[in-house]
CSV table of N, CA and C and ligand atoms in Angstrom, one decimal:
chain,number,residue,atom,x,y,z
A,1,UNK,N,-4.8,-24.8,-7.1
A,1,UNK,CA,-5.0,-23.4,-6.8
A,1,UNK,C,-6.3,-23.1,-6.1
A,2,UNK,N,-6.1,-22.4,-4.9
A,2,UNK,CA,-7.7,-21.9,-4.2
A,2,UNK,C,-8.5,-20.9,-5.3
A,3,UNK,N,-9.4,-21.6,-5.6
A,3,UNK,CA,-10.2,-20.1,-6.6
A,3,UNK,C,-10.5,-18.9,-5.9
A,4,UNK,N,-10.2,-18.6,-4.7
A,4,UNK,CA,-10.4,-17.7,-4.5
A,4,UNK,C,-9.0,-16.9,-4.0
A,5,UNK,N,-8.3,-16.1,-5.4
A,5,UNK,CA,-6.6,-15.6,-5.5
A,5,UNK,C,-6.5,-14.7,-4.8
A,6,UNK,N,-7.5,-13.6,-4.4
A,6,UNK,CA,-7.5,-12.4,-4.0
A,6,UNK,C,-8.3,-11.9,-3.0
A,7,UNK,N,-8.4,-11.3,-1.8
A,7,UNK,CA,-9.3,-10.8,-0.9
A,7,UNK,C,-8.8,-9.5,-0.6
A,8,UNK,N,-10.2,-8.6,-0.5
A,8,UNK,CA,-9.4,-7.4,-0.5
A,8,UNK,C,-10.1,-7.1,0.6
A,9,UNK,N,-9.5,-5.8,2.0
A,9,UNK,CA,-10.2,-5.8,2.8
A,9,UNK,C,-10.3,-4.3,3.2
A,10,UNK,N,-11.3,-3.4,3.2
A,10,UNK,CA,-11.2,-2.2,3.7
A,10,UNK,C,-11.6,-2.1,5.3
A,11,UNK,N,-10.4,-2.1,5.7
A,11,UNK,CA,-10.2,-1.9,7.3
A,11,UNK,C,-11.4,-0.8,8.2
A,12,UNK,N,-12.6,-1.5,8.8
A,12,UNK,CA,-13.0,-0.4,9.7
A,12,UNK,C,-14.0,-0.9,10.6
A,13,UNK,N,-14.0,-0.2,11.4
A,13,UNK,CA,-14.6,-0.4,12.4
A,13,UNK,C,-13.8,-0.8,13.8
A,14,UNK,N,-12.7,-0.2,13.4
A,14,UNK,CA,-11.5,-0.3,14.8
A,14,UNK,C,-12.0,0.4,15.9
A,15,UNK,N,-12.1,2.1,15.3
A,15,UNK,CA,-12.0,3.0,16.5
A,15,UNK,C,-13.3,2.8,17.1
A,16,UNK,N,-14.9,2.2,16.5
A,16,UNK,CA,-15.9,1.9,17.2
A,16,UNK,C,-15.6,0.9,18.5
A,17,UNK,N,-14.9,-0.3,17.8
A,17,UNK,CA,-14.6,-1.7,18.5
A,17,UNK,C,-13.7,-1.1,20.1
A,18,UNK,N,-12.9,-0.1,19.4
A,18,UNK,CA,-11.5,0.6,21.0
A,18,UNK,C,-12.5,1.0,21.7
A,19,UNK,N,-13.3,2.1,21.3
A,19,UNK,CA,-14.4,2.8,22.5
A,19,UNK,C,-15.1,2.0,23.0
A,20,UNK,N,-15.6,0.7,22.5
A,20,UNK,CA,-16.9,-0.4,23.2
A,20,UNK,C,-16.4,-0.8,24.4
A,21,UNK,N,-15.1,-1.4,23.8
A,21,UNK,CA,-14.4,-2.4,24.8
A,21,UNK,C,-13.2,-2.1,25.5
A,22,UNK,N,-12.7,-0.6,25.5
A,22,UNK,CA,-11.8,-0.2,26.0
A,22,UNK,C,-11.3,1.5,25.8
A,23,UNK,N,-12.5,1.6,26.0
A,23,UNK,CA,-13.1,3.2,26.2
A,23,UNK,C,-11.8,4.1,25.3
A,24,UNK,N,-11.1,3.6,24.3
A,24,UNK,CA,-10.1,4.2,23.5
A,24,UNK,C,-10.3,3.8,21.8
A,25,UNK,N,-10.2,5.3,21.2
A,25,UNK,CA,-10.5,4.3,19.6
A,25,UNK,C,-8.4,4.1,19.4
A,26,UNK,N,-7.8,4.1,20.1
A,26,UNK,CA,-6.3,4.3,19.5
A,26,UNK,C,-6.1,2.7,20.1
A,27,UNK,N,-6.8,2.3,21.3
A,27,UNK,CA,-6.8,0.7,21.5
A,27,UNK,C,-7.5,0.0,20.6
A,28,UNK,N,-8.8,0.4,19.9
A,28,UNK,CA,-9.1,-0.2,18.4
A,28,UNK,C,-8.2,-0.4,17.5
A,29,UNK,N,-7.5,0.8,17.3
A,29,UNK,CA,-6.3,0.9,16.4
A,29,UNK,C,-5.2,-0.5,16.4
A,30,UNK,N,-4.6,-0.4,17.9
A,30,UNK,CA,-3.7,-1.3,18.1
A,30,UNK,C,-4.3,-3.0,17.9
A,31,UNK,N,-6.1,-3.4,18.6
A,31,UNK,CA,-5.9,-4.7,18.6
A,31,UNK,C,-6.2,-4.9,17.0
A,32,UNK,N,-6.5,-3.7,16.2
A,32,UNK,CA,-6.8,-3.8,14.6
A,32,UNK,C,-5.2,-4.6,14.2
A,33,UNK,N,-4.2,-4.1,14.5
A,33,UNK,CA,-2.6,-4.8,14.3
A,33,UNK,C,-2.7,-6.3,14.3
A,34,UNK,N,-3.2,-6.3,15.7
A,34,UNK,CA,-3.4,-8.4,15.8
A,34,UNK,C,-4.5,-8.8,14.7
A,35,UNK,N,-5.9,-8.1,14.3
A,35,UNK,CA,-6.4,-8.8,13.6
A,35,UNK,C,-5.8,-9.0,12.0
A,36,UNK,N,-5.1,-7.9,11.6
A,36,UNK,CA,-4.2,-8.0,10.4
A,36,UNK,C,-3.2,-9.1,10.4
A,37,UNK,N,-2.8,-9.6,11.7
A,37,UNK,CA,-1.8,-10.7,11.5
A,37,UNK,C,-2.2,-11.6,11.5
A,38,UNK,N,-3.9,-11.7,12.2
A,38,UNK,CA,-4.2,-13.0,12.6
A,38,UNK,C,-4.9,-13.4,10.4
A,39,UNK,N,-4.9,-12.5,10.1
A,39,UNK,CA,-5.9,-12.5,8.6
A,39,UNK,C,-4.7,-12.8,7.8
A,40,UNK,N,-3.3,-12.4,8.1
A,40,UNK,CA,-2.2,-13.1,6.7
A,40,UNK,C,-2.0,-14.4,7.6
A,41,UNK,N,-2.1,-14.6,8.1
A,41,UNK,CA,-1.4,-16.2,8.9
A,41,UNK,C,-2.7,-17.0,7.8
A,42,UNK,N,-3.8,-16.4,8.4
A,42,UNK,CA,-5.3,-17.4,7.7
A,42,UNK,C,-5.0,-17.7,6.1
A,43,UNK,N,-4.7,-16.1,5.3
A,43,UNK,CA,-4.9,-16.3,4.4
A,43,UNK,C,-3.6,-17.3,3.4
A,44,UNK,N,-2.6,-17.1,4.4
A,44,UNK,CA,-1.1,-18.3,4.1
A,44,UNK,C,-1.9,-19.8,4.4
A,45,UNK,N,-2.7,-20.1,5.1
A,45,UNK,CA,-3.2,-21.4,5.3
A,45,UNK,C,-3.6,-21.5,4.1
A,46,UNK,N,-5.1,-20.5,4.1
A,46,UNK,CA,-6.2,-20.9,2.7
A,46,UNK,C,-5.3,-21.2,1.2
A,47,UNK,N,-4.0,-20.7,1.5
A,47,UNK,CA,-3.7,-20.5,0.0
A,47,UNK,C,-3.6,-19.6,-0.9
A,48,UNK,N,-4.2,-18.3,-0.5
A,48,UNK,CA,-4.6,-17.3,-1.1
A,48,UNK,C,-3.7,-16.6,-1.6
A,49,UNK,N,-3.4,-16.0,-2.6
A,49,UNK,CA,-2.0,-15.7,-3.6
A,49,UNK,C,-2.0,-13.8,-3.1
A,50,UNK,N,-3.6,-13.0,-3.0
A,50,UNK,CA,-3.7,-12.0,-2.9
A,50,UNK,C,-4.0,-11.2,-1.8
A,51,UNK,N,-3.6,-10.3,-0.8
A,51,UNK,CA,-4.1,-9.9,0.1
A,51,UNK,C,-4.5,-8.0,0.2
A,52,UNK,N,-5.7,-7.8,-0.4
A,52,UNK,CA,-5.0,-6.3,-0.4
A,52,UNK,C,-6.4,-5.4,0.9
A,53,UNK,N,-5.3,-4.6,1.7
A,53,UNK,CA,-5.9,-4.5,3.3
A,53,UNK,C,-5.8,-2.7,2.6
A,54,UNK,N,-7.1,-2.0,2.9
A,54,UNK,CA,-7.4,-1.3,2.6
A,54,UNK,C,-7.5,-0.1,4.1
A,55,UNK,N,-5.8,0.5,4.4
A,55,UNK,CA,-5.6,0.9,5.9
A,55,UNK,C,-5.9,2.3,5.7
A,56,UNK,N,-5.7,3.1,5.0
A,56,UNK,CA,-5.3,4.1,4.8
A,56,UNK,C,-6.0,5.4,3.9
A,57,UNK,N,-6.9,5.5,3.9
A,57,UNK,CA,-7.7,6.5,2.7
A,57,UNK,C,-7.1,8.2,2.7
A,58,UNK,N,-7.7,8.8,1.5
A,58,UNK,CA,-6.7,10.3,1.5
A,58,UNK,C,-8.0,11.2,2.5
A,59,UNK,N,-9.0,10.4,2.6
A,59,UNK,CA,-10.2,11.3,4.1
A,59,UNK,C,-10.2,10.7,4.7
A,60,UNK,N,-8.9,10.1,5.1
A,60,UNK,CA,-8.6,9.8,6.6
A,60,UNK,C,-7.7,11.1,7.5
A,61,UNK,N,-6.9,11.3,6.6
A,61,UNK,CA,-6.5,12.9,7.0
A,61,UNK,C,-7.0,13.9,7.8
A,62,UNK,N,-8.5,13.4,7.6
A,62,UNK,CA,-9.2,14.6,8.6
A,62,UNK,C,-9.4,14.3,9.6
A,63,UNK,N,-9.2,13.1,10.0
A,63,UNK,CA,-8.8,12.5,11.6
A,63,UNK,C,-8.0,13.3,12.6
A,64,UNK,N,-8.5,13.3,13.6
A,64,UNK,CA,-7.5,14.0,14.9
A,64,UNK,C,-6.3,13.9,14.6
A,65,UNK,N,-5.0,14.8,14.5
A,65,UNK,CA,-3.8,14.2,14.3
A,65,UNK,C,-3.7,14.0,15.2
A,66,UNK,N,-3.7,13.7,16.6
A,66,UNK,CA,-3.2,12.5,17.5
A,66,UNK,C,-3.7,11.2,16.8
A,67,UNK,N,-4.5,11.6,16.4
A,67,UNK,CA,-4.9,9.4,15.9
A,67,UNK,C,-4.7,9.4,14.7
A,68,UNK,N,-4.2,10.3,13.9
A,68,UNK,CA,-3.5,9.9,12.3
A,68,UNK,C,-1.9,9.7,13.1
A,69,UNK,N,-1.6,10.1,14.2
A,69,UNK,CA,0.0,10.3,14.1
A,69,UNK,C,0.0,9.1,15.1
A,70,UNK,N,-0.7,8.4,15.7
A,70,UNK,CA,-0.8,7.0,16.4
A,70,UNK,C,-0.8,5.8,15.3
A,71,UNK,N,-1.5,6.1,14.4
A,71,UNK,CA,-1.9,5.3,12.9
A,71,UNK,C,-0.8,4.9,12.5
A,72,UNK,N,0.3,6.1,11.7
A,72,UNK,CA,1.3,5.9,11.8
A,72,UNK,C,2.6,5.4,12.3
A,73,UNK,N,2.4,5.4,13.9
A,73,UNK,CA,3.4,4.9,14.4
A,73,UNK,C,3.0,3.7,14.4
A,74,UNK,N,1.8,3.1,14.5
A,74,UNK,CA,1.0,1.2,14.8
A,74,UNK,C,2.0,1.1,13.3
A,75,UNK,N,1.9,2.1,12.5
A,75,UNK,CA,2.2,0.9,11.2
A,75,UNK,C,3.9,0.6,11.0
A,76,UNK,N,4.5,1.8,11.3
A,76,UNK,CA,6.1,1.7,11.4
A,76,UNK,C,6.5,0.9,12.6
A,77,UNK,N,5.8,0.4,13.5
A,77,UNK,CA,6.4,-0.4,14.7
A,77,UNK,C,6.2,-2.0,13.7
A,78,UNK,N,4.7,-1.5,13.5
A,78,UNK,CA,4.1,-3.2,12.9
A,78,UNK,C,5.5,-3.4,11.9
A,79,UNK,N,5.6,-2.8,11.0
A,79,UNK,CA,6.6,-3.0,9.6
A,79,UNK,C,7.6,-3.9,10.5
A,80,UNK,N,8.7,-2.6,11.1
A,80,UNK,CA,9.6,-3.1,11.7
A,80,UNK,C,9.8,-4.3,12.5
A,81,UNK,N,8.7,-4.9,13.0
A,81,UNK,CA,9.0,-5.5,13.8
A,81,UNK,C,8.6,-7.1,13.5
A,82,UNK,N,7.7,-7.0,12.0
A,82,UNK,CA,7.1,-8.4,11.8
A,82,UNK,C,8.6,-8.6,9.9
A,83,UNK,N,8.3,-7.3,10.0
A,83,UNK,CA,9.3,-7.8,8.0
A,83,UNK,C,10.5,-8.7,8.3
A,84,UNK,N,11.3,-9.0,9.0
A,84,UNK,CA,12.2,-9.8,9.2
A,84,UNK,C,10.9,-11.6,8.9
A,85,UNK,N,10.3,-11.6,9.4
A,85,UNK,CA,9.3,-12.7,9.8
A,85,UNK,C,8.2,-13.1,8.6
A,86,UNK,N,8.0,-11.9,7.9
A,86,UNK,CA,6.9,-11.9,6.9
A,86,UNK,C,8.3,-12.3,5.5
A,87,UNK,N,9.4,-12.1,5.8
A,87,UNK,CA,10.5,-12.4,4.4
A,87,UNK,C,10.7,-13.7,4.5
A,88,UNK,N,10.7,-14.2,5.5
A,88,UNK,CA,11.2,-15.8,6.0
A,88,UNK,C,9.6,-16.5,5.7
A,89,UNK,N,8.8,-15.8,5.7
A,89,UNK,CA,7.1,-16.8,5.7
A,89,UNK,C,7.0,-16.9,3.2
A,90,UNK,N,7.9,-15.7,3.4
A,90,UNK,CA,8.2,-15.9,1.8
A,90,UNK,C,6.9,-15.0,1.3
A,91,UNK,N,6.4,-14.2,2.3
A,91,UNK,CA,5.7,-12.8,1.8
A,91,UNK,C,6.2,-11.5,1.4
A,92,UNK,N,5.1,-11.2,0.4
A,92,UNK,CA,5.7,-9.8,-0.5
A,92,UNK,C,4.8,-8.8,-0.2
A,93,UNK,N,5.2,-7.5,0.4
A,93,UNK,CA,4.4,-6.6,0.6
A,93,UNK,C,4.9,-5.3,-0.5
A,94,UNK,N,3.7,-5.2,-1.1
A,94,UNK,CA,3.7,-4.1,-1.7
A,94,UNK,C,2.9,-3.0,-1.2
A,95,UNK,N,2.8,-2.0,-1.5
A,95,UNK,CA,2.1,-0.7,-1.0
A,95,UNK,C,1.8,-0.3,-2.0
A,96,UNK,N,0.5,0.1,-2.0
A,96,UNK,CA,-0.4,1.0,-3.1
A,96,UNK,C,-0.9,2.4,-2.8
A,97,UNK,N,-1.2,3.2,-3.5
A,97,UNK,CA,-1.9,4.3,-3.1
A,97,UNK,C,-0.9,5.5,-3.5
A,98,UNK,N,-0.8,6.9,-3.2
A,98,UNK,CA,0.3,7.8,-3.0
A,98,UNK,C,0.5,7.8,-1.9
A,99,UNK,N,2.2,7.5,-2.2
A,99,UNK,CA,2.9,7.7,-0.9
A,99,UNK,C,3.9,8.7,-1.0
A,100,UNK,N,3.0,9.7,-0.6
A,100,UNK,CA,3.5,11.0,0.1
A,100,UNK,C,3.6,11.2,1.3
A,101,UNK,N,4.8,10.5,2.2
A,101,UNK,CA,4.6,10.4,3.6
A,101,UNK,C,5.6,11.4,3.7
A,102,UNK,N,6.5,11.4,4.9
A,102,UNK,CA,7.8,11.7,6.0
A,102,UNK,C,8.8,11.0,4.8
A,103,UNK,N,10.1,12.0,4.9
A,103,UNK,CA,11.2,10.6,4.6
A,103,UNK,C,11.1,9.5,4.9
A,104,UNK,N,11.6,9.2,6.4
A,104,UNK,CA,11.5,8.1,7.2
A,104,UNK,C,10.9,6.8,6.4
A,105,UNK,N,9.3,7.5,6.8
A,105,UNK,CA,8.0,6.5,6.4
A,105,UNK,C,8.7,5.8,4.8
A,106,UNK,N,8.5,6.8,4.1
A,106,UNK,CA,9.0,6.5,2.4
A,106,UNK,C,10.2,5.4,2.2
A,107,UNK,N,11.0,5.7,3.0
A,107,UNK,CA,12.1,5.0,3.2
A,107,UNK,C,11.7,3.1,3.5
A,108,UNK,N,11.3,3.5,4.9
A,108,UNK,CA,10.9,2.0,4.9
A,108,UNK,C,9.9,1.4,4.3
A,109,UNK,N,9.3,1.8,3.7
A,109,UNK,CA,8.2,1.6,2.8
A,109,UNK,C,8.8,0.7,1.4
A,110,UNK,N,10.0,1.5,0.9
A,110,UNK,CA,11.1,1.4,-0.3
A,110,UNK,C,11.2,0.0,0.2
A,111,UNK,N,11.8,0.2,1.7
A,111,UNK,CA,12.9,-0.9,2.3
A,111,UNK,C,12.3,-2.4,1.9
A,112,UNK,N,10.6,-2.1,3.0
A,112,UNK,CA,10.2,-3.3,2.7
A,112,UNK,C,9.4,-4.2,1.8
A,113,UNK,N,9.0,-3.4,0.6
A,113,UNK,CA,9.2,-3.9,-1.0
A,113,UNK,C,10.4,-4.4,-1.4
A,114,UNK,N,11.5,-3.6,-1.3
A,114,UNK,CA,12.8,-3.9,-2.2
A,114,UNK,C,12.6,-5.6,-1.9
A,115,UNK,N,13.4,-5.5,-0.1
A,115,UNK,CA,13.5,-6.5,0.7
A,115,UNK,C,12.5,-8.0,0.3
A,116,UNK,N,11.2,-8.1,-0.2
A,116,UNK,CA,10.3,-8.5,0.0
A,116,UNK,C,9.8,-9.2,-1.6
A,117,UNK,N,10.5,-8.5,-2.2
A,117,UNK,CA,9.9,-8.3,-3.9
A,117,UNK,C,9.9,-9.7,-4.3
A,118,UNK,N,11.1,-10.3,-4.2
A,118,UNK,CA,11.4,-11.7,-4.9
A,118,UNK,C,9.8,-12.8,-4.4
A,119,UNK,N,9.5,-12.4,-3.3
A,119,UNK,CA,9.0,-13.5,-2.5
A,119,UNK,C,7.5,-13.9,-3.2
A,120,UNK,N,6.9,-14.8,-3.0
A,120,UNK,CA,5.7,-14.8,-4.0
A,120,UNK,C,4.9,-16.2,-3.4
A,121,UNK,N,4.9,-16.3,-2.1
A,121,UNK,CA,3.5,-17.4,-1.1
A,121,UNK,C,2.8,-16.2,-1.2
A,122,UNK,N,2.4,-15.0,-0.4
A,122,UNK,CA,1.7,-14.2,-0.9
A,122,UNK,C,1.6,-12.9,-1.2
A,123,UNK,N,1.5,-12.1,-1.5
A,123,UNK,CA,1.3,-10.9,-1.8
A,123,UNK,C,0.6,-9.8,-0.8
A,124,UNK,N,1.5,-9.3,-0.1
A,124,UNK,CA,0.5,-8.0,1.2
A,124,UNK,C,0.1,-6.9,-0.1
A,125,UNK,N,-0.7,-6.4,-0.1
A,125,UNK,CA,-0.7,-4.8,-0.7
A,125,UNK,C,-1.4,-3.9,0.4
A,126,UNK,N,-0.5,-3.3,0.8
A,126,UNK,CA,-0.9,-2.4,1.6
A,126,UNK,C,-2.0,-1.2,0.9
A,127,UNK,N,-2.7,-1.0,1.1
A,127,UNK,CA,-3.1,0.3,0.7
A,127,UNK,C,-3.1,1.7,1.8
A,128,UNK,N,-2.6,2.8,0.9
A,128,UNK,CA,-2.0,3.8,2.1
A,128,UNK,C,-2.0,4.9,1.3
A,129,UNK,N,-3.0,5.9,1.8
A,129,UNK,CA,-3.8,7.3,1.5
A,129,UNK,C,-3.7,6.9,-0.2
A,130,UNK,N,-5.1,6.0,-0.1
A,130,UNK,CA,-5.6,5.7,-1.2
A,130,UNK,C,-6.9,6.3,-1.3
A,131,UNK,N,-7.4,6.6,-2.6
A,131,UNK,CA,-8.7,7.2,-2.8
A,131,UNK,C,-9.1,7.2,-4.0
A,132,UNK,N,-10.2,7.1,-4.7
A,132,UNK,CA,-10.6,7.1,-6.1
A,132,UNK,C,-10.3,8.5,-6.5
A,133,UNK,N,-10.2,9.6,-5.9
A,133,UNK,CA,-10.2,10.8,-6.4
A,133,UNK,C,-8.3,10.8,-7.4
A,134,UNK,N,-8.0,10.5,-5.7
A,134,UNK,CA,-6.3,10.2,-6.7
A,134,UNK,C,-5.6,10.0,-7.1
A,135,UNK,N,-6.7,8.4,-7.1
A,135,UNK,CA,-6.3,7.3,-8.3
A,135,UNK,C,-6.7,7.9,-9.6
A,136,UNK,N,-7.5,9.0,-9.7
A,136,UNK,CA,-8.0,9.3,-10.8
A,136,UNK,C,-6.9,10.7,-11.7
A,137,UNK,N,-6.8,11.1,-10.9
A,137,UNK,CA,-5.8,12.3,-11.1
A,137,UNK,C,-4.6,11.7,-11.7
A,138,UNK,N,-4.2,10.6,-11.0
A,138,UNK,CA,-2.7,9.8,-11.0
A,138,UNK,C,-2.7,9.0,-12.5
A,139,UNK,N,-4.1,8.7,-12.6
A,139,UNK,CA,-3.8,7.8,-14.1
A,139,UNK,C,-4.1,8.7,-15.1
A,140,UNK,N,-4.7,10.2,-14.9
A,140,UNK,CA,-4.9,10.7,-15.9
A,140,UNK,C,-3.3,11.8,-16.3
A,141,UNK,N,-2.8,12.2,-15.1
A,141,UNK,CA,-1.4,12.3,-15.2
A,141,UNK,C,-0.5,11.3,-16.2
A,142,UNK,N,-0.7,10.0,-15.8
A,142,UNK,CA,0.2,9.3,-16.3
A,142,UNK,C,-0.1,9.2,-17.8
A,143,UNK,N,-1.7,9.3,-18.4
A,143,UNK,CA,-2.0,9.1,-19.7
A,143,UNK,C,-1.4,10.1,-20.5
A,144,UNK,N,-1.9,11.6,-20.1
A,144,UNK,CA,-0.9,12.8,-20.1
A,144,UNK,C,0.6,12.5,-20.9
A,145,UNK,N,1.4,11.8,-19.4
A,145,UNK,CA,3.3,11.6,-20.0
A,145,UNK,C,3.2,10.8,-20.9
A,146,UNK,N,2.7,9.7,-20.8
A,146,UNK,CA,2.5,8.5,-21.9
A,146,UNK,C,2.6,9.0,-22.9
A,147,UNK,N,1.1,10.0,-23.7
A,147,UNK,CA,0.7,10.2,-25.1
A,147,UNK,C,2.0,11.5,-25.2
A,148,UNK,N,2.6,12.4,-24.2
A,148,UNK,CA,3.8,13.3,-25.0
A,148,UNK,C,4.8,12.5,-25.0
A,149,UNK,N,5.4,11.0,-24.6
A,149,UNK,CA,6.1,10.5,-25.2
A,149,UNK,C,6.1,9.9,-26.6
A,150,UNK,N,5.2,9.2,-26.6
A,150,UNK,CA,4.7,9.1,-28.0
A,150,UNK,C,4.8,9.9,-28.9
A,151,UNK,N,4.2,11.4,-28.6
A,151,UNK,CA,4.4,12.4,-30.1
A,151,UNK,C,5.6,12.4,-30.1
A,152,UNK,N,6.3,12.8,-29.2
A,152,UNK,CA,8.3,12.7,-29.2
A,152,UNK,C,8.4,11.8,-30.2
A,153,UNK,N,8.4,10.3,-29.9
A,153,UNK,CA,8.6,9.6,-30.5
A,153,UNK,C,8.5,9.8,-32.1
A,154,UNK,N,6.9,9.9,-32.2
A,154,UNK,CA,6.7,10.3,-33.6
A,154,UNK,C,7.1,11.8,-34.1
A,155,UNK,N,7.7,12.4,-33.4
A,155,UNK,CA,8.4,13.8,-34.1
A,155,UNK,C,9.4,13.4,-34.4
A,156,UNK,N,10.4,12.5,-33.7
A,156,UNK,CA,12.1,12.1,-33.6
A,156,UNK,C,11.8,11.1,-35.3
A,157,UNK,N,10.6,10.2,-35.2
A,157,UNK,CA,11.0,9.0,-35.9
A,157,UNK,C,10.8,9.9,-37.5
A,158,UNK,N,10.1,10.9,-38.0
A,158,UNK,CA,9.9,11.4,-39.3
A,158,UNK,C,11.2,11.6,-39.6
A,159,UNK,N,12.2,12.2,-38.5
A,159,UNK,CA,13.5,12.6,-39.3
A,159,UNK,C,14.3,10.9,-39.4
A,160,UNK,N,13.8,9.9,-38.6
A,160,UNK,CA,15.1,9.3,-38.8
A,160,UNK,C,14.2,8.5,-40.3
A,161,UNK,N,13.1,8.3,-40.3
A,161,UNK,CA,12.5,8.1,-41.5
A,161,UNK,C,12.8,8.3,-42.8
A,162,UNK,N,13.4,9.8,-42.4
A,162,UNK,CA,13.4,10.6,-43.7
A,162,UNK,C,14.9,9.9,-45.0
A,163,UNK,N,14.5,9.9,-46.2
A,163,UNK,CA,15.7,9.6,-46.6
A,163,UNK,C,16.4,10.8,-47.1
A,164,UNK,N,18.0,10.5,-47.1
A,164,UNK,CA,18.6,11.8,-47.7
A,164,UNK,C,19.7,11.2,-49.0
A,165,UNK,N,18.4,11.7,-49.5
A,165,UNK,CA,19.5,11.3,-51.2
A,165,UNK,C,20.4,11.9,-51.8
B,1,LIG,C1,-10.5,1.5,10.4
B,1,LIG,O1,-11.2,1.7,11.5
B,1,LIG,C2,-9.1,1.6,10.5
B,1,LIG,C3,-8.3,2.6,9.9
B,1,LIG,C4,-8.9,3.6,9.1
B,1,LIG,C5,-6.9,2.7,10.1
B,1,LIG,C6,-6.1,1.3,10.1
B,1,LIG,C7,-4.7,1.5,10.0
B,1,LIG,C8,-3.8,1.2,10.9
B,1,LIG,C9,-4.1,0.4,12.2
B,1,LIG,C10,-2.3,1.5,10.7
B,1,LIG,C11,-1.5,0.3,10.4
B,1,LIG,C12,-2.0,-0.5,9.3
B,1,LIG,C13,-1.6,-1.8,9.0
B,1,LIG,C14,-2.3,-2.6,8.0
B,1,LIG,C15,-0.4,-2.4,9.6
B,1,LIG,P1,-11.9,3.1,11.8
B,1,LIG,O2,-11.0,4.0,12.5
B,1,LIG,O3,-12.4,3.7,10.5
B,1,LIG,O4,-13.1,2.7,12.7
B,1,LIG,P2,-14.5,3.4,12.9
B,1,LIG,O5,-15.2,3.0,11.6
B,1,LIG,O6,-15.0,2.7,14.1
B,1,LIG,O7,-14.3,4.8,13.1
């Protein structure tokens, strides 16, 4: 096993790189696409079991929507067009973050987890309108349903507890 299982990567410096070299940050955007493929092909060589690409933050939103709604489309063409290819390479993409997209988006998002799940050379985790803020909110939500399942539990179990003589 490579000791090194996991690489995480917070994506940036695209739209600097589009304007240097091709006076566009949405052409940053796009050759950002080839460097994400050229980094799972590497990380299928190295061995590496974990890949988590860090595309998407929840202050990214305050981006021009012409370039949040370009973002978008780089990522539903990218999906579409490599997942046939990334199932056969025996890669598993999972998505992290809240995903509160479009139907659509949500949909194939579903699709290409479902699709993808069994597979285990390596692991994509997408990250997508991720943020500490509401990762924070999200786990304290979840602790929330957790502990009222629990009392449930222990309100239900006194009566089955109870003996009736
Ligand atoms: C970082 O560069 C890039 C982003 C915040 C967006 C990257 C997301 C995509 C290209 C969508 C598709 C994603 C995948 C993984 C298929 P930046 O815009 O922050 O660059 P800057 O620092 O120069 O402004």
């Amino acid at each position: 096993m490579n000791p090194l299982n996991h690489v995480a990567i917070i994506m940036d410096g695209n739209g600097r790189w589009g304007l240097k070299h091709k006076n566009s940050r949405n052409a940053g955007h796009k050759a950002g696409i080839n460097t994400v493929e050229k980094i799972i092909k590497a990380s299928i060589k190295k061995k590496i079991k974990y890949l988590t690409l860090y595309a998407f933050s929840t202050e990214n939103w305050k981006r021009p929507k012409k370039e949040i709604k370009y973002l978008f489309y780089l990522l539903e063409y990218f999906l579409n067009k490599r997942i046939e290819e990334f199932h056969k390479q025996n890669i598993r993409l999972n998505v992290i973050g809240d995903k509160k997209f479009s139907k659509k988006l949500n949909q194939l998002l579903k699709f290409v987890e479902l699709k993808t799940s069994q597979n285990n050379k390596l692991q994509v985790n997408l990250a997508l309108n991720y943020g500490s803020k509401s990762e924070i909110i999200n786990t304290i939500k979840k602790m929330i349903k957790n502990k009222k399942k629990i009392n449930e539990k222990k309100f239900f179990q006194q009566f089955i507890n109870k003996k009736y003589t």
